[in-house]
Coordinates of C-alpha atoms and ligand atoms in Angstrom, one line a residue:
X1 CA -15.3 10.2 5.0
X2 CA -13.0 13.0 6.0
X3 CA -12.3 15.6 3.4
X4 CA -9.0 17.0 4.7
X5 CA -6.0 16.4 2.4
X6 CA -3.7 13.9 4.1
X7 CA -1.1 13.4 1.4
X8 CA -0.2 16.0 -1.2
X9 CA 2.3 15.1 -3.8
X10 CA 3.4 17.8 -6.2
X11 CA 5.6 17.5 -9.2
X12 CA 7.4 14.4 -7.8
X13 CA 10.2 13.1 -9.8
X14 CA 12.6 10.2 -9.3
X15 CA 15.8 9.6 -11.3
X16 CA 18.2 6.6 -11.1
X17 CA 21.8 6.5 -12.0
X18 CA 24.3 9.4 -12.1
X19 CA 27.3 10.8 -13.9
X20 CA 25.6 11.6 -17.1
X21 CA 22.9 9.0 -17.7
X22 CA 19.9 9.5 -15.4
X23 CA 16.9 7.3 -15.9
X24 CA 13.8 9.2 -15.1
X25 CA 11.5 6.7 -13.5
X26 CA 9.0 9.3 -12.3
X27 CA 8.5 12.5 -14.2
X28 CA 6.7 15.2 -12.3
X29 CA 3.6 13.6 -11.0
X30 CA 1.0 15.2 -8.7
X31 CA -1.8 13.8 -6.7
X32 CA -3.7 14.0 -3.4
X33 CA -5.2 11.6 -1.0
X34 CA -7.8 12.7 1.5
X35 CA -8.3 11.2 4.9
X36 CA -10.1 7.9 4.6
X37 CA -9.8 7.9 0.8
X38 CA -8.3 5.2 -1.4
X39 CA -6.4 6.3 -4.5
X40 CA -5.6 3.6 -7.0
X41 CA -2.3 3.9 -8.9
X42 CA -2.3 1.8 -12.0
X43 CA 0.1 1.3 -14.9
X44 CA 2.0 -1.5 -16.6
X45 CA 5.2 -2.9 -15.2
X46 CA 8.0 -0.4 -15.2
X47 CA 5.8 2.7 -15.3
X48 CA 7.2 4.0 -12.0
X49 CA 4.6 2.9 -9.5
X50 CA 7.0 1.3 -7.0
X51 CA 9.5 4.2 -7.4
X52 CA 6.7 6.5 -6.4
X53 CA 5.7 4.5 -3.3
X54 CA 9.3 4.2 -2.2
X55 CA 9.8 7.9 -2.7
X56 CA 6.8 8.6 -0.4
X57 CA 8.4 6.5 2.3
X58 CA 11.9 7.8 1.6
X59 CA 13.1 4.2 1.0
X60 CA 14.7 4.6 -2.4
X61 CA 18.2 3.4 -2.7
X62 CA 21.0 5.8 -2.0
X63 CA 21.9 7.8 -5.1
X64 CA 18.3 8.1 -6.4
X65 CA 17.3 11.6 -7.1
X66 CA 14.0 12.8 -5.8
X67 CA 12.5 16.2 -6.7
X68 CA 9.2 17.9 -6.0
X69 CA 7.3 18.0 -2.7
X70 CA 5.5 15.4 -0.6
X71 CA 3.3 16.8 2.2
X72 CA 1.9 14.5 4.7
X73 CA -0.6 16.1 7.1
X74 CA 0.9 19.4 6.1
X75 CA 4.4 18.4 6.8
X76 CA 7.1 18.3 4.1
X77 CA 8.4 14.7 4.2
X78 CA 11.4 15.3 2.0
X79 CA 12.7 18.0 4.4
X80 CA 12.3 15.9 7.6
X81 CA 15.4 14.6 9.3
X82 CA 15.8 10.9 9.0
X83 CA 15.0 10.3 12.6
X84 CA 11.7 12.1 12.3
X85 CA 10.9 10.2 9.1
X86 CA 11.6 6.9 10.9
X87 CA 9.0 7.8 13.5
X88 CA 6.4 8.4 10.9
X89 CA 7.2 5.4 8.8
X90 CA 5.3 2.4 10.1
X91 CA 3.3 4.5 12.5
X92 CA 1.6 7.2 10.5
X93 CA 2.4 5.7 7.1
X94 CA 2.5 2.0 6.8
X95 CA 3.2 -0.2 3.8
X96 CA 2.6 -3.7 2.5
X97 CA 4.4 -5.1 -0.5
X98 CA 3.8 -7.8 -3.0
X99 CA 5.9 -10.7 -1.6
X100 CA 4.8 -11.7 1.8
X101 CA 7.5 -14.3 2.1
X102 CA 10.4 -12.0 1.6
X103 CA 9.0 -9.4 3.9
X104 CA 8.7 -11.8 6.8
X105 CA 11.6 -13.2 8.7
X106 CA 11.5 -17.0 8.2
X107 CA 13.1 -17.9 11.5
X108 CA 11.1 -15.6 13.8
X109 CA 7.6 -16.4 15.1
X110 CA 5.0 -14.2 13.4
X111 CA 3.7 -12.8 16.7
X112 CA 7.2 -11.7 17.7
X113 CA 7.5 -10.0 14.3
X114 CA 4.3 -8.1 14.8
X115 CA 5.4 -7.3 18.4
X116 CA 8.6 -5.8 17.1
X117 CA 6.6 -3.4 14.9
X118 CA 4.7 -2.3 18.0
X119 CA 7.8 -1.9 20.1
X120 CA 9.6 0.1 17.5
X121 CA 7.2 2.9 18.0
X122 CA 6.1 2.2 21.6
X123 CA 9.1 1.5 23.7
X124 CA 7.1 2.5 26.7
X125 CA 4.6 -0.3 26.4
X126 CA 5.0 -3.4 28.6
X127 CA 5.3 -6.9 27.2
X128 CA 1.7 -7.9 28.1
X129 CA 0.2 -4.8 26.5
X130 CA 2.3 -5.4 23.3
X131 CA 1.2 -9.0 23.1
X132 CA -2.5 -8.0 23.5
X133 CA -2.1 -5.6 20.7
X134 CA -0.5 -8.3 18.5
X135 CA -3.3 -10.7 19.1
X136 CA -5.9 -8.0 18.5
X137 CA -4.3 -7.1 15.1
X138 CA -4.1 -10.8 14.1
X139 CA -7.8 -11.1 14.9
X140 CA -8.6 -8.0 13.0
X141 CA -7.1 -9.3 9.8
X142 CA -9.1 -12.5 10.1
X143 CA -6.4 -15.0 11.2
X144 CA -7.7 -18.0 13.1
X145 CA -6.8 -19.2 16.6
X146 CA -4.5 -16.2 17.1
X147 CA -3.1 -17.2 20.5
X148 CA -1.8 -20.4 19.1
X149 CA -0.9 -19.2 15.7
X150 CA 1.1 -16.2 16.9
X151 CA 3.8 -18.7 18.0
X152 CA 4.0 -20.3 14.5
X153 CA 6.6 -19.4 11.9
X154 CA 5.9 -17.9 8.4
X155 CA 6.2 -21.1 6.5
X156 CA 3.4 -22.6 8.6
X157 CA 0.9 -20.2 6.9
X158 CA -0.6 -20.1 3.5
X159 CA 0.3 -17.3 1.0
X160 CA -2.9 -15.5 1.8
X161 CA -2.4 -15.9 5.5
X162 CA 1.1 -14.5 5.2
X163 CA -0.3 -11.5 3.5
X164 CA -2.7 -11.1 6.4
X165 CA 0.2 -11.2 8.8
X166 CA 1.9 -8.4 6.9
X167 CA -1.3 -6.4 6.9
X168 CA -1.6 -7.0 10.7
X169 CA 2.0 -5.7 11.0
X170 CA 1.1 -2.7 8.9
X171 CA -2.0 -1.7 10.8
X172 CA -1.0 -2.6 14.4
X173 CA 0.2 1.0 15.1
X174 CA -3.0 2.4 13.6
X175 CA -1.5 4.3 10.7
X176 CA -3.4 7.0 8.8
X177 CA -2.1 6.1 5.4
X178 CA -1.4 2.6 4.1
X179 CA 0.6 2.2 0.9
X180 CA -0.1 -1.2 -0.7
X181 CA 2.2 -1.9 -3.6
X182 CA 0.8 -4.9 -5.6
X183 CA -0.4 -6.5 -2.4
X184 CA -2.4 -9.3 -4.1
X185 CA -0.3 -9.8 -7.3
X186 CA 1.4 -13.0 -5.9
X187 CA -1.9 -14.5 -4.8
X188 CA -4.4 -16.6 -6.7
X189 CA -7.7 -15.0 -7.6
X190 CA -9.8 -16.4 -4.8
X191 CA -7.3 -15.4 -2.1
X192 CA -6.9 -12.0 -3.9
X193 CA -10.6 -11.3 -3.5
X194 CA -10.4 -12.1 0.2
X195 CA -7.5 -9.8 0.8
X196 CA -9.2 -7.0 -1.1
X197 CA -12.3 -7.5 1.0
X198 CA -10.1 -7.3 4.1
X199 CA -8.6 -4.0 3.0
X200 CA -12.0 -2.5 2.3
X201 CA -13.1 -3.6 5.7
X202 CA -10.1 -2.0 7.5
X203 CA -10.8 1.1 5.6
X204 CA -14.4 1.2 6.7
X205 CA -13.6 0.5 10.3
X206 CA -10.6 2.8 10.8
X207 CA -11.0 5.4 8.1
X208 CA -7.7 4.3 6.8
X209 CA -6.5 6.2 3.7
X210 CA -4.8 4.1 1.1
X211 CA -2.6 4.3 -1.9
X212 CA -3.4 1.1 -3.7
X213 CA -0.9 0.2 -6.4
X214 CA -1.5 -2.5 -9.1
X215 CA -0.8 -3.2 -12.7
X216 CA -4.3 -4.6 -12.9
X217 CA -7.1 -2.1 -13.4
X218 CA -9.7 -4.7 -12.5
X219 CA -8.2 -5.1 -9.1
X220 CA -7.8 -1.4 -8.5
X221 CA -11.4 -0.9 -9.5
X222 CA -12.5 -3.0 -6.5
X223 CA -11.0 -0.8 -3.9
X224 CA -10.2 2.7 -5.2
X225 CA -12.4 5.8 -4.9
X226 CA -10.2 7.6 -7.5
X227 CA -7.7 6.2 -9.9
X228 CA -4.5 7.7 -11.3
X229 CA -3.2 6.1 -14.5
X230 CA 0.6 6.0 -14.8
X231 CA 2.5 5.5 -18.0
X232 CA 6.3 5.9 -18.4
X233 CA 6.7 7.9 -15.3
X234 CA 3.8 10.2 -15.8
X235 CA 0.2 10.3 -14.7
X236 CA -1.8 10.5 -17.9
X237 CA -5.3 10.5 -16.4
X238 CA -6.8 10.8 -13.0
X239 CA -10.5 10.5 -12.2
X240 CA -13.2 9.1 -9.9
X241 CA -13.1 5.4 -10.3
X242 CA -16.6 5.2 -11.8
X243 CA -15.9 8.0 -14.3
X244 CA -12.7 6.4 -15.4
X245 CA -14.3 3.1 -16.2
X246 CA -17.3 4.7 -17.9
X247 CA -15.5 7.3 -19.8
X248 CA -11.7 6.7 -20.1
X249 CA -10.2 9.8 -21.7
X250 CA -6.8 8.5 -22.5
X251 CA -5.9 5.9 -25.1
X252 CA -3.6 4.2 -22.6
X253 CA -6.4 3.9 -20.1
X254 CA -8.7 2.4 -22.7
X255 CA -5.9 -0.1 -23.5
X256 CA -5.5 -1.0 -19.8
X257 CA -9.3 -1.5 -19.5
X258 CA -9.4 -3.7 -22.5
X259 CA -6.5 -5.9 -21.3
X260 CA -7.7 -6.2 -17.6
X261 CA -8.3 -9.9 -17.4
X262 CA -10.9 -10.0 -14.7
X263 CA -12.8 -7.1 -16.3
X264 CA -13.4 -8.8 -19.6
X265 CA -15.1 -11.6 -17.8
X266 CA -17.3 -9.4 -15.7
X267 CA -17.7 -5.9 -17.1
X268 CA -20.3 -5.0 -14.4
X269 CA -17.9 -5.6 -11.6
X270 CA -16.2 -2.2 -11.2
X271 CA -19.5 -0.3 -11.3
X272 CA -21.3 -2.7 -9.0
X273 CA -18.6 -2.3 -6.3
X274 CA -18.6 1.5 -6.4
Ligands
LIG1 N1 17.0 0.9 -8.0 C1 16.8 1.2 -9.3 N2 17.9 1.5 -10.1 C2 17.8 1.8 -11.4 N3 16.6 1.8 -12.0 C3 15.5 1.5 -11.3 C4 15.6 1.1 -9.9 N4 14.3 0.8 -9.5 C5 13.5 1.0 -10.6 N5 14.2 1.4 -11.6 C6 13.6 1.6 -13.0 O1 12.6 2.6 -12.9 C7 11.5 2.3 -13.7 C8 10.3 2.2 -12.9 O2 10.3 1.1 -12.1 P1 9.2 0.7 -11.0 O3 8.9 2.0 -10.2 O4 9.7 -0.4 -10.2 O5 8.0 0.3 -11.9 P2 6.6 -0.4 -11.5 O6 6.6 -0.5 -10.1 O7 5.6 0.5 -12.1 O8 6.7 -1.7 -12.2 C9 11.9 1.1 -14.4 O9 12.4 1.4 -15.7 C10 12.9 0.4 -13.6 O10 13.8 -0.4 -14.3
LIG2 MG1 6.3 -2.2 -8.9

């Protein structure tokens, strides 16, 4: 695993609203992700996880106030012109979100949607090369009969397969950082486990760094090297995954541990996977 710092977030804050009342969703958080490393970001609903991920991609709604610094590969993302940011988004930094159905266009063949992701960053590539890249990405995420299925529409796939399609779209340009915001929350437990295994595999094969976000500490424990615990906009604890589970320092972390559903049924799970 590489040891160079890929993403360096310092004192990041996000505020919503204006004219007097500003809601501080993120309150000065700092963390790093090294090349090839997975950082888990965990916290209950409303703690500021999604606001953080959107800030990293500069996808927050207009009017949101962002403070602090975000360095990706040494470059200050918050200072980049929008056009330069667009070139990095989806190519260097890719993302997958919770709801595979809303992220896919229902009336466009899935292969075409993945092809658009390639073409957005590689206008120089010919149609054949793009299509070959599409099929390769679909194979890589474990979709069956890719040549035939590439021509199907999103509703012809199961929930888990749709999430695989989104992952294919995210990795097709070989990003260095993948931001996964609750990527398995909408899936049932069996499918969730398969998607987590896929993410681990992609990481092994491509040295992909990941920010893995979930409200479920048990899920995070299955993929993260390190875990940052977020509560009301702040990171209250940050540690190696194994350490965090063995010796949680913060009361909030202990509460999350106790309430993680999959963990109470199998306490050995997080340690066994590390
Ligand atoms: N676009 C927005 N406008 C106003 N408030 C928002 C907006 N997005 C999120 N918030 C608020 O910011 C806080 C953090 O939200 P979010 O980052 O979505 O939490 P999480 O992803 O951890 O569940 C919440 O209180 C939420 O209501
Ligand atoms: Mg969220």
